[in-house]
Amino acid sequence: MDEVGEVGRDEELDGSAEHVGSPAGVGPAADVGRWFATATSRPLDGPGPARGGPRLPAWGPMDGAPYGLRSHDDEIAEALALLRDRPVAVLTGAGMSTGSGLPDYRGRDAVPRTPMTYQEFMGHDLARRRYWARSTVGWEQFRRARPGRAHRLLAALDPSAFPVTSVITQNVDGLHAAAGSAPVIDLHGRLDRVRCQQCGALSSRIALHQRMLSMNPELAARLPELAADAAQAPDGDAEVDRTSSFRYPPCALCGGIVKPDVVFFGESARREVVAEAFAALADARALLVLGSSLTVQSGLRFVRAARRQDKPVVILNDGPTRADAEATLRVHGRLEDVLARWAAAVGAIP
């Protein structure tokens, strides 16, 4: 498998998309991970084996993992010194958006869930009904999510501490761009867009949301009630999960299946996007990883590419990562705390 080729089941929505809390004055955002969770362990087509690809195991906090560690002040300062004044490519995961109220798959507070695969979404009408019903209920909450302190601090560090060749994010929430980081490479796409799987046409998720509300007036009338029910039933037993009568539209241009413009488990990232991310890494002299467990190949390959290029790798995460042994420096702690210390050290507090 070459670096810009197919990654198959190693791809992930990390967003995407390692989250807790919400910005001041805003209620908790929708649990986007649940939109992409398999609603039932039973076959979607009745008796017999499920079609459309194998189910993935449930994701959740790592058993026995050491969460809550904090690196010594000297280690935090050493990491900044290593990155200081050199072009840095930044790779981010779901931990960046916990402060914006977007729950994750692998953090210590994550609710275990079995991810929906691309094959399941494309192969089962009922899976698509469940996905679109969930996301319709949660969309207005998700749209209210705003950049958290970690997003703002990272934007302020460029170029005060180091110039950023690009923020390569596995998240799908658009919050890096909203915080002022640029350029941003959305490795796994964006939830505010939808793409036809037949003709490739892109369109707005906001417009699709309004159309689905008009097609499902009973759900639209109960939106607040269903949103509250979904928030209280994170194990996939919310009433909306049983809305098998939910209607969703085909592509207006060709009649094909419309899918959120994000990478599902079992799906490949777009080749041109991956190539752009590797180009950003090539232009850098170091790689900084923020808030990703690097569980899947989608993010891990950038760490390994940086090491092959003899570029230092700094990993900052609360909890273990798959690349801990490959990091030049491994920093433990909450992103907001460590980034704030770096920003204070260079006079870049936003």
Short mmCIF file of C-alpha atoms in Angstrom, two decimals:
data_model
loop_
_atom_site.label_atom_id
_atom_site.label_comp_id
_atom_site.label_asym_id
_atom_site.label_seq_id
_atom_site.Cartn_x
_atom_site.Cartn_y
_atom_site.Cartn_z
CA MET A 1 0.00 0.00 0.00
CA ASP A 2 1.59 3.29 -1.03
CA GLU A 3 1.25 6.41 1.10
CA VAL A 4 -1.42 8.04 -1.03
CA GLY A 5 -3.23 4.84 -1.90
CA GLU A 6 -6.13 2.96 -0.43
CA VAL A 7 -6.19 2.45 3.32
CA GLY A 8 -9.33 0.33 3.50
CA ARG A 9 -10.48 -0.62 6.98
CA ASP A 10 -7.60 1.26 8.59
CA GLU A 11 -9.36 4.54 7.79
CA GLU A 12 -11.39 6.14 10.54
CA LEU A 13 -13.86 8.83 11.23
CA ASP A 14 -12.05 10.45 14.14
CA GLY A 15 -14.03 13.11 14.56
CA SER A 16 -14.44 12.81 13.16
CA ALA A 17 -12.85 12.21 14.32
CA GLU A 18 -10.66 11.95 22.49
CA HIS A 19 -14.19 14.99 24.22
CA VAL A 20 -15.75 16.47 27.26
CA GLY A 21 -17.52 19.72 28.06
CA SER A 22 -18.83 22.48 25.83
CA PRO A 23 -17.95 26.11 25.13
CA ALA A 24 -19.30 28.80 27.43
CA GLY A 25 -22.91 29.69 26.78
CA VAL A 26 -23.51 26.73 24.46
CA GLY A 27 -25.15 23.43 25.40
CA PRO A 28 -23.47 20.11 24.65
CA ALA A 29 -23.01 19.51 20.93
CA ALA A 30 -24.44 16.43 19.28
CA ASP A 31 -22.59 13.17 19.84
CA VAL A 32 -21.47 12.89 16.24
CA GLY A 33 -19.89 9.51 16.86
CA ARG A 34 -23.33 8.06 17.55
CA TRP A 35 -24.53 9.13 14.11
CA PHE A 36 -21.96 6.72 12.69
CA ALA A 37 -22.56 3.94 15.21
CA THR A 38 -24.23 0.67 14.26
CA ALA A 39 -27.68 0.74 15.83
CA THR A 40 -27.99 -2.99 16.43
CA SER A 41 -25.86 -6.11 16.56
CA ARG A 42 -28.55 -7.99 14.65
CA PRO A 43 -28.50 -8.30 10.84
CA LEU A 44 -30.26 -5.35 9.27
CA ASP A 45 -32.12 -7.49 6.73
CA GLY A 46 -33.81 -9.90 9.14
CA PRO A 47 -32.76 -13.51 9.77
CA GLY A 48 -29.49 -14.73 8.34
CA PRO A 49 -26.04 -13.22 8.03
CA ALA A 50 -25.68 -9.47 7.65
CA ARG A 51 -24.73 -8.23 4.21
CA GLY A 52 -22.50 -5.30 3.31
CA GLY A 53 -19.29 -6.24 5.13
CA PRO A 54 -18.28 -7.39 8.59
CA ARG A 55 -19.12 -5.46 11.73
CA LEU A 56 -16.26 -3.82 13.59
CA PRO A 57 -15.67 -4.40 17.30
CA ALA A 58 -16.91 -1.79 19.73
CA TRP A 59 -14.64 1.21 20.35
CA GLY A 60 -14.27 2.87 23.73
CA PRO A 61 -11.68 3.74 26.38
CA MET A 62 -8.64 1.46 26.38
CA ASP A 63 -8.80 -1.02 29.25
CA GLY A 64 -6.18 -0.27 31.88
CA ALA A 65 -4.80 2.70 29.95
CA PRO A 66 -3.05 5.41 32.00
CA TYR A 67 -5.24 8.47 31.47
CA GLY A 68 -4.67 11.69 33.39
CA LEU A 69 -0.86 11.66 33.35
CA ARG A 70 0.96 14.99 33.19
CA SER A 71 4.48 15.51 31.91
CA HIS A 72 7.01 17.41 34.02
CA ASP A 73 7.41 21.11 33.25
CA ASP A 74 10.93 20.46 31.90
CA GLU A 75 9.55 17.93 29.38
CA ILE A 76 6.88 20.38 28.24
CA ALA A 77 9.52 23.07 27.75
CA GLU A 78 11.82 20.64 25.95
CA ALA A 79 9.06 19.79 23.45
CA LEU A 80 8.51 23.48 22.67
CA ALA A 81 12.25 24.01 22.24
CA LEU A 82 12.38 21.13 19.76
CA LEU A 83 9.60 22.68 17.66
CA ARG A 84 10.54 26.33 18.07
CA ASP A 85 11.14 28.36 14.92
CA ARG A 86 11.04 25.42 12.53
CA PRO A 87 8.25 24.64 10.03
CA VAL A 88 5.87 22.18 11.71
CA ALA A 89 3.13 19.98 10.25
CA VAL A 90 0.36 19.48 12.84
CA LEU A 91 -1.76 16.32 12.89
CA THR A 92 -4.87 16.51 15.07
CA GLY A 93 -7.51 14.08 16.31
CA ALA A 94 -10.72 14.10 18.28
CA GLY A 95 -9.05 15.29 21.46
CA MET A 96 -8.85 18.77 19.95
CA SER A 97 -12.63 19.11 20.03
CA THR A 98 -13.54 17.73 23.44
CA GLY A 99 -13.70 21.28 24.74
CA SER A 100 -16.30 22.01 22.08
CA GLY A 101 -18.57 19.26 23.38
CA LEU A 102 -17.92 16.67 20.67
CA PRO A 103 -17.48 13.20 22.23
CA ASP A 104 -14.81 10.82 20.94
CA TYR A 105 -14.18 7.13 20.37
CA ARG A 106 -11.07 6.44 22.48
CA GLY A 107 -10.89 8.99 25.32
CA ARG A 108 -11.36 8.02 28.95
CA ASP A 109 -14.96 9.30 28.93
CA ALA A 110 -15.92 7.81 25.56
CA VAL A 111 -19.11 5.75 25.36
CA PRO A 112 -18.32 2.38 23.72
CA ARG A 113 -19.90 2.06 20.30
CA THR A 114 -19.54 -0.09 17.21
CA PRO A 115 -18.74 2.11 14.19
CA MET A 116 -20.90 1.89 11.10
CA THR A 117 -18.83 0.88 8.09
CA TYR A 118 -18.99 2.33 4.61
CA GLN A 119 -20.16 -1.05 3.37
CA GLU A 120 -23.01 -1.07 5.90
CA PHE A 121 -24.13 2.44 4.96
CA MET A 122 -24.01 1.75 1.22
CA GLY A 123 -25.44 -1.77 1.44
CA HIS A 124 -28.45 -1.26 3.74
CA ASP A 125 -31.36 1.11 3.33
CA LEU A 126 -32.16 0.71 7.04
CA ALA A 127 -28.61 1.72 8.00
CA ARG A 128 -28.98 4.87 5.94
CA ARG A 129 -32.37 5.60 7.52
CA ARG A 130 -30.87 5.25 10.99
CA TYR A 131 -27.86 7.42 10.14
CA TRP A 132 -29.92 10.23 8.61
CA ALA A 133 -32.53 10.10 11.39
CA ARG A 134 -29.83 10.40 14.05
CA SER A 135 -27.97 13.16 12.28
CA THR A 136 -31.15 15.10 11.57
CA VAL A 137 -31.98 15.04 15.28
CA GLY A 138 -28.48 16.14 16.26
CA TRP A 139 -27.58 18.51 13.44
CA GLU A 140 -28.76 21.77 15.00
CA GLN A 141 -26.81 20.96 18.17
CA PHE A 142 -23.72 20.09 16.16
CA ARG A 143 -23.92 23.35 14.22
CA ARG A 144 -23.72 25.26 17.50
CA ALA A 145 -20.30 23.80 18.33
CA ARG A 146 -17.62 26.49 18.39
CA PRO A 147 -13.82 26.32 18.50
CA GLY A 148 -12.53 25.44 21.96
CA ARG A 149 -9.49 26.79 23.73
CA ALA A 150 -7.23 24.15 22.18
CA HIS A 151 -8.22 25.29 18.66
CA ARG A 152 -7.60 28.94 19.53
CA LEU A 153 -4.27 28.26 21.22
CA LEU A 154 -2.96 26.26 18.28
CA ALA A 155 -3.92 29.07 15.88
CA ALA A 156 -2.10 31.58 18.12
CA LEU A 157 1.10 29.49 18.20
CA ASP A 158 1.48 29.95 14.43
CA PRO A 159 3.87 31.65 13.81
CA SER A 160 4.64 32.97 17.31
CA ALA A 161 6.23 29.66 18.33
CA PHE A 162 6.61 27.88 14.99
CA PRO A 163 5.28 28.31 11.44
CA VAL A 164 2.68 25.67 10.57
CA THR A 165 2.91 24.16 7.08
CA SER A 166 -0.61 22.82 7.55
CA VAL A 167 -3.04 21.53 10.15
CA ILE A 168 -3.87 18.00 8.98
CA THR A 169 -6.99 17.07 10.89
CA GLN A 170 -8.79 13.76 11.25
CA ASN A 171 -11.78 15.68 12.61
CA VAL A 172 -14.78 16.57 10.47
CA ASP A 173 -16.12 19.56 12.40
CA GLY A 174 -14.42 22.50 10.64
CA LEU A 175 -13.39 24.02 13.98
CA HIS A 176 -9.71 24.53 13.11
CA ALA A 177 -10.60 26.82 10.22
CA ALA A 178 -13.16 28.62 12.38
CA ALA A 179 -10.44 29.27 14.97
CA GLY A 180 -8.18 30.85 12.36
CA SER A 181 -5.73 28.08 11.52
CA ALA A 182 -4.63 28.01 7.88
CA PRO A 183 -4.11 26.06 5.79
CA VAL A 184 -6.26 23.19 7.10
CA ILE A 185 -6.38 19.81 5.37
CA ASP A 186 -9.58 17.93 6.24
CA LEU A 187 -8.17 14.43 5.91
CA HIS A 188 -11.53 12.77 6.62
CA GLY A 189 -13.75 15.38 4.99
CA ARG A 190 -16.35 17.73 6.46
CA LEU A 191 -19.77 17.05 7.97
CA ASP A 192 -21.19 20.29 6.57
CA ARG A 193 -21.06 18.80 3.05
CA VAL A 194 -22.74 15.82 1.41
CA ARG A 195 -21.56 13.97 -1.68
CA CYS A 196 -23.41 11.75 -4.16
CA GLN A 197 -21.73 8.36 -4.34
CA GLN A 198 -22.69 7.97 -8.01
CA CYS A 199 -22.02 11.31 -9.72
CA GLY A 200 -19.79 12.91 -7.06
CA ALA A 201 -21.87 16.10 -6.77
CA LEU A 202 -21.23 18.10 -3.58
CA SER A 203 -23.99 19.99 -1.80
CA SER A 204 -24.73 21.66 1.52
CA ARG A 205 -25.66 19.64 4.59
CA ILE A 206 -27.74 22.58 5.79
CA ALA A 207 -29.92 22.45 2.67
CA LEU A 208 -30.28 18.68 3.00
CA HIS A 209 -31.29 19.10 6.64
CA GLN A 210 -34.17 21.38 5.71
CA ARG A 211 -35.28 18.99 3.00
CA MET A 212 -35.30 16.01 5.37
CA LEU A 213 -37.30 17.94 7.94
CA SER A 214 -39.91 18.65 5.28
CA MET A 215 -39.98 14.95 4.29
CA ASN A 216 -40.38 13.84 7.93
CA PRO A 217 -42.85 16.29 9.53
CA GLU A 218 -43.59 14.07 12.53
CA LEU A 219 -39.91 13.93 13.46
CA ALA A 220 -39.52 17.66 12.77
CA ALA A 221 -42.36 18.44 15.19
CA ARG A 222 -40.63 16.41 17.95
CA LEU A 223 -37.05 17.49 17.29
CA PRO A 224 -36.27 18.92 20.76
CA GLU A 225 -37.86 15.93 22.49
CA LEU A 226 -35.96 13.41 20.35
CA ALA A 227 -32.69 15.30 20.81
CA ALA A 228 -33.10 15.12 24.59
CA ASP A 229 -33.91 11.41 24.39
CA ALA A 230 -30.82 10.74 22.25
CA ALA A 231 -28.60 12.65 24.69
CA GLN A 232 -29.87 10.52 27.57
CA ALA A 233 -29.44 7.21 25.72
CA PRO A 234 -25.86 7.19 24.41
CA ASP A 235 -25.88 3.38 24.23
CA GLY A 236 -27.88 3.43 20.99
CA ASP A 237 -31.33 2.83 22.51
CA ALA A 238 -32.74 6.28 21.82
CA GLU A 239 -36.20 6.40 20.23
CA VAL A 240 -34.75 7.90 17.06
CA ASP A 241 -32.77 4.67 16.53
CA ARG A 242 -36.05 2.86 16.02
CA THR A 243 -37.32 5.30 13.38
CA SER A 244 -37.18 2.83 10.47
CA SER A 245 -39.79 4.88 8.58
CA PHE A 246 -37.47 7.89 8.25
CA ARG A 247 -37.32 9.20 4.68
CA TYR A 248 -34.21 10.61 3.01
CA PRO A 249 -33.80 11.97 -0.52
CA PRO A 250 -31.65 10.68 -3.37
CA CYS A 251 -29.21 12.88 -5.26
CA ALA A 252 -31.18 15.60 -7.05
CA LEU A 253 -28.95 15.30 -10.13
CA CYS A 254 -28.68 11.55 -10.76
CA GLY A 255 -30.78 9.74 -8.15
CA GLY A 256 -27.74 8.19 -6.48
CA ILE A 257 -27.08 7.59 -2.77
CA VAL A 258 -26.15 10.74 -0.87
CA LYS A 259 -23.61 10.34 1.92
CA PRO A 260 -21.97 12.82 4.29
CA ASP A 261 -18.68 13.96 2.76
CA VAL A 262 -16.61 12.21 5.41
CA VAL A 263 -14.57 9.03 5.50
CA PHE A 264 -16.43 6.12 7.09
CA PHE A 265 -14.68 3.12 8.61
CA GLY A 266 -13.79 0.78 5.75
CA GLU A 267 -13.59 3.65 3.26
CA SER A 268 -10.54 5.28 1.68
CA ALA A 269 -9.67 8.94 2.10
CA ARG A 270 -9.65 10.88 -1.16
CA ARG A 271 -6.33 10.39 -2.91
CA GLU A 272 -5.78 14.07 -3.63
CA VAL A 273 -6.38 15.01 0.01
CA VAL A 274 -3.89 12.43 1.27
CA ALA A 275 -1.33 13.65 -1.28
CA GLU A 276 -1.82 17.23 -0.06
CA ALA A 277 -1.23 16.11 3.53
CA PHE A 278 2.00 14.33 2.64
CA ALA A 279 3.14 17.42 0.74
CA ALA A 280 2.58 19.49 3.89
CA LEU A 281 4.67 17.00 5.86
CA ALA A 282 7.42 17.17 3.22
CA ASP A 283 7.54 20.97 3.63
CA ALA A 284 7.89 20.64 7.41
CA ARG A 285 10.92 19.98 9.59
CA ALA A 286 8.91 18.41 12.42
CA LEU A 287 5.54 16.78 13.11
CA LEU A 288 3.34 17.67 16.09
CA VAL A 289 0.47 15.28 16.93
CA LEU A 290 -2.34 16.66 19.08
CA GLY A 291 -5.24 14.73 20.58
CA SER A 292 -5.12 11.53 18.54
CA SER A 293 -4.72 7.96 19.78
CA LEU A 294 -3.28 7.10 16.33
CA THR A 295 -5.17 3.83 16.56
CA VAL A 296 -5.66 3.54 12.83
CA GLN A 297 -3.33 3.77 9.88
CA SER A 298 -4.96 6.98 8.63
CA GLY A 299 -3.03 9.10 11.14
CA LEU A 300 -0.27 6.69 12.11
CA ARG A 301 1.23 6.69 8.61
CA PHE A 302 2.20 10.37 8.96
CA VAL A 303 4.19 9.62 12.12
CA ARG A 304 5.97 6.78 10.39
CA ALA A 305 6.64 8.88 7.29
CA ALA A 306 8.14 11.64 9.46
CA ARG A 307 10.43 9.14 11.18
CA ARG A 308 11.57 7.76 7.80
CA GLN A 309 12.44 11.34 6.84
CA ASP A 310 14.42 11.78 10.10
CA LYS A 311 12.04 14.50 11.26
CA PRO A 312 11.36 14.83 15.00
CA VAL A 313 7.88 13.84 16.16
CA VAL A 314 6.24 15.35 19.26
CA ILE A 315 3.05 13.63 20.44
CA LEU A 316 0.76 15.36 22.94
CA ASN A 317 -2.25 13.39 24.15
CA ASP A 318 -4.13 12.49 27.31
CA GLY A 319 -3.90 8.71 27.16
CA PRO A 320 -1.76 6.25 25.21
CA THR A 321 -1.22 6.31 21.46
CA ARG A 322 -0.21 3.62 19.03
CA ALA A 323 2.95 5.57 18.16
CA ASP A 324 4.28 6.30 21.66
CA ALA A 325 7.40 4.23 21.00
CA GLU A 326 8.09 6.12 17.77
CA ALA A 327 7.85 9.64 19.20
CA THR A 328 10.96 11.75 19.63
CA LEU A 329 9.23 13.34 22.62
CA ARG A 330 6.01 12.11 24.20
CA VAL A 331 4.13 14.75 26.21
CA HIS A 332 1.27 13.75 28.53
CA GLY A 333 -1.49 16.08 29.63
CA ARG A 334 -4.60 17.94 28.57
CA LEU A 335 -4.12 19.78 25.31
CA GLU A 336 -5.43 23.09 26.65
CA ASP A 337 -2.99 23.05 29.55
CA VAL A 338 0.14 22.24 27.56
CA LEU A 339 -0.70 24.51 24.62
CA ALA A 340 -1.41 27.34 27.07
CA ARG A 341 2.04 26.88 28.63
CA TRP A 342 3.64 27.03 25.20
CA ALA A 343 1.62 30.10 24.24
CA ALA A 344 2.58 31.87 27.47
CA ALA A 345 6.24 31.06 26.87
CA VAL A 346 6.20 32.85 23.49
CA GLY A 347 3.73 35.60 24.43
CA ALA A 348 0.95 34.26 22.21
CA ILE A 349 -2.02 33.90 24.58
CA PRO A 350 -5.14 34.46 22.41
#
